[in-house]
Coordinates of C-alpha atoms in Angstrom, one line a residue:
Chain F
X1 CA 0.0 0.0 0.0
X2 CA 1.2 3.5 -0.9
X3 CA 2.5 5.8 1.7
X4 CA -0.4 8.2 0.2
X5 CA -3.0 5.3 0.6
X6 CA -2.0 4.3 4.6
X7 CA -2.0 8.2 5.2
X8 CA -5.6 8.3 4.0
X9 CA -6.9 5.6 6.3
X10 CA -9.3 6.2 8.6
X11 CA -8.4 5.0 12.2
X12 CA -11.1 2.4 11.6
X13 CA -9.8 1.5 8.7
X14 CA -6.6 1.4 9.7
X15 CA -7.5 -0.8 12.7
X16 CA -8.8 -3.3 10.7
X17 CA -6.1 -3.3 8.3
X18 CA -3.9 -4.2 10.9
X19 CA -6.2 -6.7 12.3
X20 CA -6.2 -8.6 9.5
X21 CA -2.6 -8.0 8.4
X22 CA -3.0 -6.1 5.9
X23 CA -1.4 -3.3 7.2
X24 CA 1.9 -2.9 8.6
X25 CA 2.2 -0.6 11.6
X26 CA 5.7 0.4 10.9
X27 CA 4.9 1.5 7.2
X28 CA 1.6 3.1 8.6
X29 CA 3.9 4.8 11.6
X30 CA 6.6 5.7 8.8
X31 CA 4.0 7.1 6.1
X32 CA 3.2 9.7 9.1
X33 CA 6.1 10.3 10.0
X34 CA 7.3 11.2 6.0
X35 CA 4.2 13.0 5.7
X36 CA 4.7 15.4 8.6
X37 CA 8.6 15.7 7.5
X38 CA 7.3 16.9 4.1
X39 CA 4.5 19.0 5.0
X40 CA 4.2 19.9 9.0
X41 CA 7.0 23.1 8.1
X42 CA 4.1 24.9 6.3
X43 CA 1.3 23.8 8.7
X44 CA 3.3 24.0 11.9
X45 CA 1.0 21.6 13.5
X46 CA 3.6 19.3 16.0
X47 CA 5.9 20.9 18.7
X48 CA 7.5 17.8 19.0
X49 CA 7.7 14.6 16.5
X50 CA 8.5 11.4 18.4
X51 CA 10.4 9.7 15.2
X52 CA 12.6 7.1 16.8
X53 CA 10.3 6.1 19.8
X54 CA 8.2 6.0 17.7
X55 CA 9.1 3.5 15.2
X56 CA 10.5 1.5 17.9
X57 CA 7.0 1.3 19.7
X58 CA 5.3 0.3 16.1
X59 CA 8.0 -2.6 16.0
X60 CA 7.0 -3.6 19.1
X61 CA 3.0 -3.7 18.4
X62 CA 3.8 -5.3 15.2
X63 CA 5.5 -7.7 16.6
X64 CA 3.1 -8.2 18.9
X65 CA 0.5 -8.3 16.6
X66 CA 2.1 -11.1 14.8
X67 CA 2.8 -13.5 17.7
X68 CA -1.2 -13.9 18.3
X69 CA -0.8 -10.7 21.2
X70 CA -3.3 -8.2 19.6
X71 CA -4.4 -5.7 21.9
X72 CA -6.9 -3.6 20.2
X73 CA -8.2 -1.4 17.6
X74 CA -5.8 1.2 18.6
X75 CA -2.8 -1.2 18.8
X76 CA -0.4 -0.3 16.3
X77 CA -1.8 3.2 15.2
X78 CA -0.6 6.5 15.6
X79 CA -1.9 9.6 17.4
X80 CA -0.9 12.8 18.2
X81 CA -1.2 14.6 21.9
X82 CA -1.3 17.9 22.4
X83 CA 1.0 19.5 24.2
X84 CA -0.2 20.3 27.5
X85 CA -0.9 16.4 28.4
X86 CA 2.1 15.5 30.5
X87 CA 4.8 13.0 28.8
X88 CA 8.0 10.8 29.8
X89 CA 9.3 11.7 26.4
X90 CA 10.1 15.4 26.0
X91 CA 9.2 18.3 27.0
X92 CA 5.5 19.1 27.9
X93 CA 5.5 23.3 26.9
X94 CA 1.8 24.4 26.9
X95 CA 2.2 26.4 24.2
X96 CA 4.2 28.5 26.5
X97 CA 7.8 30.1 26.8
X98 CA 7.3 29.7 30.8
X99 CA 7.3 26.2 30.3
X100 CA 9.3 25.5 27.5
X101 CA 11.8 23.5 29.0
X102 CA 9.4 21.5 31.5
X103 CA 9.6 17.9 31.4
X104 CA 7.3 16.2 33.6
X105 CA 9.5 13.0 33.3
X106 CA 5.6 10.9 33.8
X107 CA 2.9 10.0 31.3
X108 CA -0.8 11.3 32.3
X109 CA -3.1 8.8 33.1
X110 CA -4.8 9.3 29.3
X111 CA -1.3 8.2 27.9
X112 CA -1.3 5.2 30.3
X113 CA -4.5 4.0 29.0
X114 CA -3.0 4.6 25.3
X115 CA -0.4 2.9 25.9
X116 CA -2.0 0.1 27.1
X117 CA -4.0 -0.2 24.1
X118 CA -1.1 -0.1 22.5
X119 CA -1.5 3.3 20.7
X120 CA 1.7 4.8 18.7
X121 CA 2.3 8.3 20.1
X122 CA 3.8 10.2 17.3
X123 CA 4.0 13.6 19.0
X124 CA 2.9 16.5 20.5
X125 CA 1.2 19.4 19.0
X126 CA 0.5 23.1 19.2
X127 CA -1.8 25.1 21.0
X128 CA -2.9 28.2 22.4
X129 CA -0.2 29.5 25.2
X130 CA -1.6 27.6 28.1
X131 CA -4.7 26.7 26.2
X132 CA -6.3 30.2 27.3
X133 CA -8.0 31.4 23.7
X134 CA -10.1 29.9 21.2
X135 CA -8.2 31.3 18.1
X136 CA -5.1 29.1 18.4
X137 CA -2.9 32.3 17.2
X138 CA 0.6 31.5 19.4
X139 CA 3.3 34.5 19.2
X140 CA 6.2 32.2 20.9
X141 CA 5.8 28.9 18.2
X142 CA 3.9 30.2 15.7
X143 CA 0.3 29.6 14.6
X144 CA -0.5 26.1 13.1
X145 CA -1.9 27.0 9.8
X146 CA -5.8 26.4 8.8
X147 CA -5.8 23.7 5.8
X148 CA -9.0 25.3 4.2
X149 CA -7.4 28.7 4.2
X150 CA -3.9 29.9 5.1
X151 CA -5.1 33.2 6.4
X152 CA -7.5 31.8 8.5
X153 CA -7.5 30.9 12.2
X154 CA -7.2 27.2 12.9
X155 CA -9.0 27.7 15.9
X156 CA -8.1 26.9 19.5
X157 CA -7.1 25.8 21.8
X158 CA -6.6 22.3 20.9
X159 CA -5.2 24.1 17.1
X160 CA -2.0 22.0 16.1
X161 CA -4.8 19.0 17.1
X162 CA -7.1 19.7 14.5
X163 CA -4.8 20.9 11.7
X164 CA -2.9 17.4 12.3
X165 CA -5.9 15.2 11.4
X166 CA -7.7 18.2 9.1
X167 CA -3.8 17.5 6.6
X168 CA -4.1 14.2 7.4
X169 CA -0.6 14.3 9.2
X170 CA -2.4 11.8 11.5
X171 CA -5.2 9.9 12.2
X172 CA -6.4 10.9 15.4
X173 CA -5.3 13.2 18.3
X174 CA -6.0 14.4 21.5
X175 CA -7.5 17.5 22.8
X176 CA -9.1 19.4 25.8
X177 CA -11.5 21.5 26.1
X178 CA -12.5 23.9 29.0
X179 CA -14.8 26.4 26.8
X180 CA -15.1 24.8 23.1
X181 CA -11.1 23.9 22.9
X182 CA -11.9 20.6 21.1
X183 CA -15.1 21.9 19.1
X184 CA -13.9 25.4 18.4
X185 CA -10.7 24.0 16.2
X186 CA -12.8 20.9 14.8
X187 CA -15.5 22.9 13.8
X188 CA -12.8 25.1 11.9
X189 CA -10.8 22.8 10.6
X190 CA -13.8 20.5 9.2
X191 CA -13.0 17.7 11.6
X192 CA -14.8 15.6 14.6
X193 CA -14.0 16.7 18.0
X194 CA -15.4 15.2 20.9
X195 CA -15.5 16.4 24.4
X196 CA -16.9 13.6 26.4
X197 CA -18.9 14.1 29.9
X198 CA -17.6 15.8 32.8
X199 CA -15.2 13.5 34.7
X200 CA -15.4 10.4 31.9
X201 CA -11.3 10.8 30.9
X202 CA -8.9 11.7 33.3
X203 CA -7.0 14.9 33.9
X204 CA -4.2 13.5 36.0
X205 CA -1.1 14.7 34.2
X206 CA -2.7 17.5 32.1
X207 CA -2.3 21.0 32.7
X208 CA -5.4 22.6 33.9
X209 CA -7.1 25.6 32.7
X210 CA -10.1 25.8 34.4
X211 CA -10.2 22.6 36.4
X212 CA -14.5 22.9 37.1
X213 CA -15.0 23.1 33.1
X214 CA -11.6 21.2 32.2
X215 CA -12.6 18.2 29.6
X216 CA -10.0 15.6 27.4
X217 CA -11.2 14.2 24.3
X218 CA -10.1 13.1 20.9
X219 CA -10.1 14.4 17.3
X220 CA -10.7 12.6 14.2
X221 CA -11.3 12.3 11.1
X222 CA -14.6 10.3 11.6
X223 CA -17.7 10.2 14.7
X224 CA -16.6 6.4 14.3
X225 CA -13.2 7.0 15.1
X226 CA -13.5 9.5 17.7
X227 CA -15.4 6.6 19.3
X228 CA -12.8 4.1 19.3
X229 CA -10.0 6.9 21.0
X230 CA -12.9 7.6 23.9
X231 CA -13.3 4.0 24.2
X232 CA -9.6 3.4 25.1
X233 CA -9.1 7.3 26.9
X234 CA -12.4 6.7 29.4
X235 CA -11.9 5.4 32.5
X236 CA -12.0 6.3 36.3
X237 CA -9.0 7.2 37.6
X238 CA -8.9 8.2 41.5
X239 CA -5.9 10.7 41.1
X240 CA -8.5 13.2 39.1
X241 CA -10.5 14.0 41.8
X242 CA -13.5 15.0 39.3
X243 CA -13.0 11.6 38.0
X244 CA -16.4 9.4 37.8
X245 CA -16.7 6.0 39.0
X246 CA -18.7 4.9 36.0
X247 CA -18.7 1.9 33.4
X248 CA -17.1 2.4 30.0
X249 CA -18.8 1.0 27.2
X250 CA -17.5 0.4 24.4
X251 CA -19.1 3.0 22.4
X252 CA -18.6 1.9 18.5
X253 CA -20.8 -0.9 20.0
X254 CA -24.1 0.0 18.6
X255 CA -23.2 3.8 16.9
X256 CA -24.9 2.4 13.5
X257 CA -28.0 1.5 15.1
X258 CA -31.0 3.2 13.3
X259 CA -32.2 6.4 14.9
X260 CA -35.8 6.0 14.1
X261 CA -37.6 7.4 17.1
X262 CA -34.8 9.2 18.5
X263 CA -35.6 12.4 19.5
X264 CA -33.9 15.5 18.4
X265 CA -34.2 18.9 20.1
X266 CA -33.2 21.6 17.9
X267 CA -32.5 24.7 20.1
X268 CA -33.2 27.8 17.9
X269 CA -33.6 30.2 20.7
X270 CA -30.0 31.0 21.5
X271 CA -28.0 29.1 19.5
X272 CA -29.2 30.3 16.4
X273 CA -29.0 33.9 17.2
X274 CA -26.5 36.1 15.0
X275 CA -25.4 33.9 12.9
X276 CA -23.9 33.6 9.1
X277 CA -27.0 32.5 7.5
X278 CA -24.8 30.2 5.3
X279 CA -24.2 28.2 8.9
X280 CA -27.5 28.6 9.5
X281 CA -29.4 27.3 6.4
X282 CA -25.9 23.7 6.7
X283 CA -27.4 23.3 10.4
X284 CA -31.1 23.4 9.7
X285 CA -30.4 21.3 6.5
X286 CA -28.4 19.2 9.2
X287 CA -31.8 18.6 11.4
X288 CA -33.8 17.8 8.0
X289 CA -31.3 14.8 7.1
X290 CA -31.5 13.7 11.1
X291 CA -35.8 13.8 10.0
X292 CA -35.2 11.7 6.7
X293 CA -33.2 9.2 8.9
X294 CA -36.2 8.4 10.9
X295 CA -35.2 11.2 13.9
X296 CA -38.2 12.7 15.5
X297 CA -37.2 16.5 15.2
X298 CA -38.7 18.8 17.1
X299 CA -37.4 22.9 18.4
X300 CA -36.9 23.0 22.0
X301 CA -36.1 25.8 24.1
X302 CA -32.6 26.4 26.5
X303 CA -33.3 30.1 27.4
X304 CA -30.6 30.0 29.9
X305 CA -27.9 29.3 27.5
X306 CA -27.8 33.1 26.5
X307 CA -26.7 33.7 30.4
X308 CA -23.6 31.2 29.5
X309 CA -21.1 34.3 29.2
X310 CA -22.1 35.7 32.5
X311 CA -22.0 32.7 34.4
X312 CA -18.9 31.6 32.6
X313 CA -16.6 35.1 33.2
X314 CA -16.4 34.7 37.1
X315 CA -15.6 30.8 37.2
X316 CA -13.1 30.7 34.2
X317 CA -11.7 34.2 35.0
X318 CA -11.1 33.1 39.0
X319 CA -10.2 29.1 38.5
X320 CA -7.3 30.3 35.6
X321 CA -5.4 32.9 37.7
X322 CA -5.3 30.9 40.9
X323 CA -4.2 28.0 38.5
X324 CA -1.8 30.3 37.3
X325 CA -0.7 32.6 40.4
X326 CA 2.5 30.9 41.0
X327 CA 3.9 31.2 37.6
X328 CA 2.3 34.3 36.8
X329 CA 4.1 36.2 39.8
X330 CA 7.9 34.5 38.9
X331 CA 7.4 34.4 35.4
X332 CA 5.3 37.4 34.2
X333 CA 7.4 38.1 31.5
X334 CA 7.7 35.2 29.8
X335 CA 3.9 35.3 29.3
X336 CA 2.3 36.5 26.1
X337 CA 0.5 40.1 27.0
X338 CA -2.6 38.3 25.2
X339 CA -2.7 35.5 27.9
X340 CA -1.7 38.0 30.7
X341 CA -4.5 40.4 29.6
X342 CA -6.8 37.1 30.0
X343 CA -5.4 36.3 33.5
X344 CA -5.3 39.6 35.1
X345 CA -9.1 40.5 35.6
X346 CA -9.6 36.9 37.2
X347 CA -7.8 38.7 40.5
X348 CA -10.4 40.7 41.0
X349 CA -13.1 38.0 41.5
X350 CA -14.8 38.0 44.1
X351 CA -15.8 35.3 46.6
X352 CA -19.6 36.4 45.9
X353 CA -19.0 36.3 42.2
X354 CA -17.3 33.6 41.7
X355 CA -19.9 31.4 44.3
X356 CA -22.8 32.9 42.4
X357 CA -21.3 32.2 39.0
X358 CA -21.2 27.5 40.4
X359 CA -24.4 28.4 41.8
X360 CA -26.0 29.6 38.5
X361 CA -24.3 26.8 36.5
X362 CA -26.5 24.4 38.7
X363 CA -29.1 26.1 37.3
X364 CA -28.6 26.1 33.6
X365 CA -27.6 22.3 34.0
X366 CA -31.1 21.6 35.4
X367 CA -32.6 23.3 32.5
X368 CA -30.3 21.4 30.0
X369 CA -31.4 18.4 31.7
X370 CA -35.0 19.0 31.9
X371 CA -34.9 19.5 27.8
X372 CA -32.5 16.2 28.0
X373 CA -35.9 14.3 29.5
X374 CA -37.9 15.4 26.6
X375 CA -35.3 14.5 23.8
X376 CA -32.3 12.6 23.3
X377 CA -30.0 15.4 21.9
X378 CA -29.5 18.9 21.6
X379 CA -28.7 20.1 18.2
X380 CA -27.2 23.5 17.3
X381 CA -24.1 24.8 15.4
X382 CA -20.6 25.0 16.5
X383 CA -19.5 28.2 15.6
X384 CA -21.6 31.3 14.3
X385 CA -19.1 31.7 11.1
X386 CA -16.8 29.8 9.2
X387 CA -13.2 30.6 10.5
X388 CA -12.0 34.5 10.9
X389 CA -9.1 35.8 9.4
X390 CA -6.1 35.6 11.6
X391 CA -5.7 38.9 12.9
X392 CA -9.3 40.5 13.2
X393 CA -10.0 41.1 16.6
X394 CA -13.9 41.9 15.8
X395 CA -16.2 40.2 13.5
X396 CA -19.4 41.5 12.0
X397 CA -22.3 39.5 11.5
X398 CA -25.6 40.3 9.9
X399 CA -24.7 44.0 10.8
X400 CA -23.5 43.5 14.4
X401 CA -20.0 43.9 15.4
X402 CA -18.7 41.1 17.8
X403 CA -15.5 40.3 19.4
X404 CA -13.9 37.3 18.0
X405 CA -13.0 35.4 21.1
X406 CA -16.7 35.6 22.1
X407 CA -18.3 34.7 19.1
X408 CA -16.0 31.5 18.9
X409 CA -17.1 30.1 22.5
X410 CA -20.5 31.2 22.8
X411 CA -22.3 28.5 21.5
X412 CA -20.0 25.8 22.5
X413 CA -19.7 27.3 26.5
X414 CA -22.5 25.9 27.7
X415 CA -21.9 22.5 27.7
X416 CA -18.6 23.1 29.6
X417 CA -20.6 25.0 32.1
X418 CA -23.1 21.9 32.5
X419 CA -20.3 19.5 31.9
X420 CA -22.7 17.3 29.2
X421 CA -20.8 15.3 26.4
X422 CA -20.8 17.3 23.2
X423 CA -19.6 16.8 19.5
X424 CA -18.8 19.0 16.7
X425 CA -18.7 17.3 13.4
X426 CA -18.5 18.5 9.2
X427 CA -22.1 19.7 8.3
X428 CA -21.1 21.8 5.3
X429 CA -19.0 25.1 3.6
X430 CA -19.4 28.4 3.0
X431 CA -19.2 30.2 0.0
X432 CA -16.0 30.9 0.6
X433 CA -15.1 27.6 1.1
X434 CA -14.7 27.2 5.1
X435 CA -16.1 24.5 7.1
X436 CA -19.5 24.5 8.8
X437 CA -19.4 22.7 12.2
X438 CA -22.6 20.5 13.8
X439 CA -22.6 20.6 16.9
X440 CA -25.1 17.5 18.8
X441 CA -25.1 17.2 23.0
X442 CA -26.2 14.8 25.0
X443 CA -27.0 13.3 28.4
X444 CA -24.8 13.0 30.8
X445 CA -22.7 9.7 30.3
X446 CA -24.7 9.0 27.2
X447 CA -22.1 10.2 24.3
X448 CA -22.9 6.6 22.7
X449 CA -26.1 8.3 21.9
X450 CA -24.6 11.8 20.9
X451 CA -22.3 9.4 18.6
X452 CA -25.2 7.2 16.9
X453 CA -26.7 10.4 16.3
X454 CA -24.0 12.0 14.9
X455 CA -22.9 8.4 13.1
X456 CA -26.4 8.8 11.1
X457 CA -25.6 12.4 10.0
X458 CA -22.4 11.4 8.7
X459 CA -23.5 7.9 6.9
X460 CA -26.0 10.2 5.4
X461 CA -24.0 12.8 4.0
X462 CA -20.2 13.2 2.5
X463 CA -18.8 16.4 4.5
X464 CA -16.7 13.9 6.5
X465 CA -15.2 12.6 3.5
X466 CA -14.1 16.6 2.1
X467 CA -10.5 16.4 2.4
X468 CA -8.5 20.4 2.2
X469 CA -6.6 20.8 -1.4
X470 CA -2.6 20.7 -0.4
Chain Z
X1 CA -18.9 46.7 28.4
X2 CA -20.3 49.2 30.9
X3 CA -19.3 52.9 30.4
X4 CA -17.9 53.1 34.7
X5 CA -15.5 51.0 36.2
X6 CA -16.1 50.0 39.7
X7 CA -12.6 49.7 40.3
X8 CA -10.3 52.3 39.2
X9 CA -6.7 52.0 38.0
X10 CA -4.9 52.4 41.9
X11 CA -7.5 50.0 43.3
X12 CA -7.0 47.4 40.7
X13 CA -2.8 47.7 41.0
X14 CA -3.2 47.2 44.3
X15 CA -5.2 44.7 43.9
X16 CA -3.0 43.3 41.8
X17 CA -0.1 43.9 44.1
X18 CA -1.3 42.1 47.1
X19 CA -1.8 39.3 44.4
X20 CA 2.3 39.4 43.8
X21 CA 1.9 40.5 40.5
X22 CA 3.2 44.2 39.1
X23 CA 1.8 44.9 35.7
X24 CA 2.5 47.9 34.0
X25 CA -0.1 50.6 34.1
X26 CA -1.4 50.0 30.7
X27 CA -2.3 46.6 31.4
X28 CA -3.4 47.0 34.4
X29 CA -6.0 49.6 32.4
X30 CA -6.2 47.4 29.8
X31 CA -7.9 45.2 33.0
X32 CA -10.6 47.5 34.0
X33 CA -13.4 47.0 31.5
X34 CA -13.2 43.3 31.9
X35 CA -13.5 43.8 35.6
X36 CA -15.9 46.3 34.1
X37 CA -17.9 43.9 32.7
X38 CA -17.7 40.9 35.7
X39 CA -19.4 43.7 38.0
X40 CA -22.5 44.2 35.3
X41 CA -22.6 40.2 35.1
X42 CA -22.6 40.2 38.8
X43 CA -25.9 42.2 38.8
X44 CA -27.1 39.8 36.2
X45 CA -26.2 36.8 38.5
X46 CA -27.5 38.2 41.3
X47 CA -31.3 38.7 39.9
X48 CA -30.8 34.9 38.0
X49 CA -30.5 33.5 41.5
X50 CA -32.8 35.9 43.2
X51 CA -35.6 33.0 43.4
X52 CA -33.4 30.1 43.6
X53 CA -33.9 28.9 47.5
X54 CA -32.0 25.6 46.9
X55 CA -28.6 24.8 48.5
X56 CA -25.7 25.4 46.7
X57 CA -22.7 23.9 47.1
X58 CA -19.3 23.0 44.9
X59 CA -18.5 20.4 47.9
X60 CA -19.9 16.8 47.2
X61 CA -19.4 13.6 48.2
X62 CA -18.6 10.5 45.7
X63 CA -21.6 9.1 44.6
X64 CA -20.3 5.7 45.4
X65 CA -17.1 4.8 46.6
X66 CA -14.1 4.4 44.4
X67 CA -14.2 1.1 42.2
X68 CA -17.7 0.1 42.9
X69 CA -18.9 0.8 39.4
X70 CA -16.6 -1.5 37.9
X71 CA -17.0 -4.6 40.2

């Protein structure tokens, strides 16, 4: 098989090449590895490339494959990890100058599992400087470049993530996500991004942001294959205190099941507010192919979504600069002034504010699930435009002037705030050519039903299959 | 972004400075309609929760003790 032809495996695919030995995961493991040699200088999407290691671990699962010791449809594949997930290879920077040179020396408990499964981690990619910004822009390493349009933000934070699997440098990769990190750059970058429930993958050994709204979750080219990386990254783990003791299943198990009779809640009264109307007209024509597939669609109402800003500012604002107060005060230099003027207001939080703020996220989340007992999923779009140019602070649409970090984490905040398992996956372009992101939420614990949803969209349609000119 | 700032510039940099951090004054200024803005969503929170008479907490106990889902 071509290096051109491993490289455009899905993870699935890939898997079951491997399985049944038709594919080798050294040449797979080697065709990413050339791949990201000859193209990762103009997309600038890996910090880090694990070359040796990782040949030498894809010898290892091959030859484990072949002495009867198969682990897994991850064994044998690569990945990629974004850089703020703790490794015992390398450095673990953040995105940062501050911790440029920090190696943790330890593997976070999500790497354990992956390693277990026998995953091949290729290396570690860019991001927004500590993960604080949904635009992905990063003065000190560059800015990983949007496949769909080279003046375009990738989005962020998780943005060297989804401009890996968007060029096909890899199949899969890990993210986080404390306000739309995996979402935000998925939706941009015309990928899958998953953020799974509130406490279903550990944190231990990833640097936090916002540890009440702090999630982990995968990338991919394919709902199918974001599914098989939560299936191996899920688990409790009693070093993450917001770790939950509950089971995994396997969740490709069952994502093609038919979705006649499932019930679809499409939440117009926030979510489609100010929005392109190109993005609108992909997500409503989203819902009708959900209807065609036997869905029950129906509009529901989430009127306390348009608080999400306000009950978002005092908990992100407070939980980032006490996370960050001991670097901040010996390293306040070595900061960008972009993620310093993000940390600075969060000192003047109250106790009142910042206890209001949990308090009113109680709130929402019993409205989300109240409208989560009368349908199955939420449906809505990811972002309110395609992807801004890299550089505009502001963004107008339909006439009204907006501020680009808000626009970007708007509609993907409140499911960090309620902590419920979201996905954002291809649901069309824009004129000019930029992805369209669908974003579909869930119950809590129930992304195998946010997947089969999202599954049936996909089968139906061929936006997954749209692959960036190069 | 409201048009006052409940906190001027030498409250907020000394604010700050109890913090242990020393930015310079344009940042610190650069601060003040954020802050600005978390007073105004204050207000905001404040008449959300007016009627809520539930207690609140962000301290809870496990569910179940560590383990006993997967046994």
């Amino acid at each position: 098989m071509s290096e051109t032809a491993l490289t455009s495996l899905t993870l699935a695919q890939a898997a079951e090449g491997i399985r049944s030995g038709a594919v080798s995961p050294v040449d797979l493991t080697g065709a990413y590895l050339d791949r990201i040699a000859a193209l990762d200088g103009r997309f600038k999407a890996f910090l880090t490339v694990f070359g040796d290691q990782a040949m030498a671990a894809a010898r290892a699962a091959e030859g484990e494959i072949q002495a009867g010791r198969y682990r897994g449809p991850l064994h044998g594949v690569p990945y990629a990890i974004k850089d703020l997930v703790y490794t015992r290879e390398g450095a673990t920077t953040a995105g940062s100058k501050v911790l440029a040179d920090f190696r943790p020396g330890f593997d976070a408990a999500v790497i354990e599992r992956l390693n277990q499964a026998g995953a091949i981690a290729l290396g570690k990619t860019a991001l927004h400087e500590f993960a604080y910004g949904p635009t992905g822009v990063n003065p000190h390493y560059g800015t990983p470049r949007n496949p769909w349009g080279a003046d375009r933000i990738p989005g962020g934070s998780s943005s060297g993530s989804a401009v890996a699997v968007s060029a096909a440098l890899i199949p899969w990769a890990i993210g986080s996500d404390t306000g739309g990190s995996i979402r935000i750059p998925a939706a941009l970058c015309g990928v899958v991004g998953l953020k799974p429930t509130y406490g279903r993958v550990s944190r231990f050994g990833v640097l936090g942001l916002s540890w009440s709204m702090d999630h982990v979750g995968p990338l991919a080219r394919t709902v199918e294959d974001a599914a098989l990386a939560l299936s191996a990254m899920a688990g409790y783990d009693a070093r993450d205190p917001a770790s939950a003791d509950q089971p995994v299943p396997d969740f490709v198990r069952g994502i093609g099941d038919v979705v006649r009779g499932l019930r679809v809640g499409v939440v117009r009264d926030y979510f489609f507010r100010n929005l392109d109307p190109e993005v609108a007209a992909a997500v409503e024509a989203a819902a009708t192919v959900l209807a065609k597939a036997g869905a029950t669609v129906s509009e529901v109402a989430f009127p306390l979504a348009a608080h999400s800003s306000v009950i978002n500012q005092p908990v992100m604002l407070s939980e980032a600069a006490t996370y960050h107060q001991g670097l901040l005060r010996k390293h306040w230099d070595m900061y960008s002034p972009m993620v310093r003027g993000r940390l600075t207001p969060g000192f003047a939080v109250t106790a009142t504010m910042y206890l209001n703020g949990q308090r009113a996220r109680a709130l929402l989340t019993r409205q989300a699930l109240d409208l989560l007992s009368q349908v199955d999923v939420l449906l809505t779009p990811t972002e309110p435009v395609g992807a801004p140019r890299i550089g505009d602070d502001t963004l107008n649409i339909e006439g009204r002037t907006e501020g680009v970090v808000n626009a970007m984490t708007r509609l993907t905040r409140p499911f960090n705030l309620t902590g419920l398992p979201a996905v954002s996956l291809p649901c069309g372009f824009t004129s000019e050519g930029l992805p369209i992101g669908l974003q579909l939420a869930g119950r809590p614990w129930d992304e195998a039903t946010v997947l089969r949803a999202a599954h049936a969209f996909e089968q139906a349609t061929d936006w997954h299959t749209r692959r960036p000119s190069e | 972004m409201p048009d006052t700032n409940p906190v001027g510039l030498d409250e907020m940099r000394a604010l700050l400075a109890r913090e242990g951090v020393h930015p310079a004054d344009a940042e610190v200024a650069a601060a003040l309609p954020v802050v600005a803005s978390l007073y105004e969503g204050a207000q905001q929170l404040e008449h959300l929760l007016m009627l809520e008479h539930e207690p609140a907490t962000t301290f809870r106990l496990p569910d179940s003790p560590p383990g006993a889902a997967s046994q």
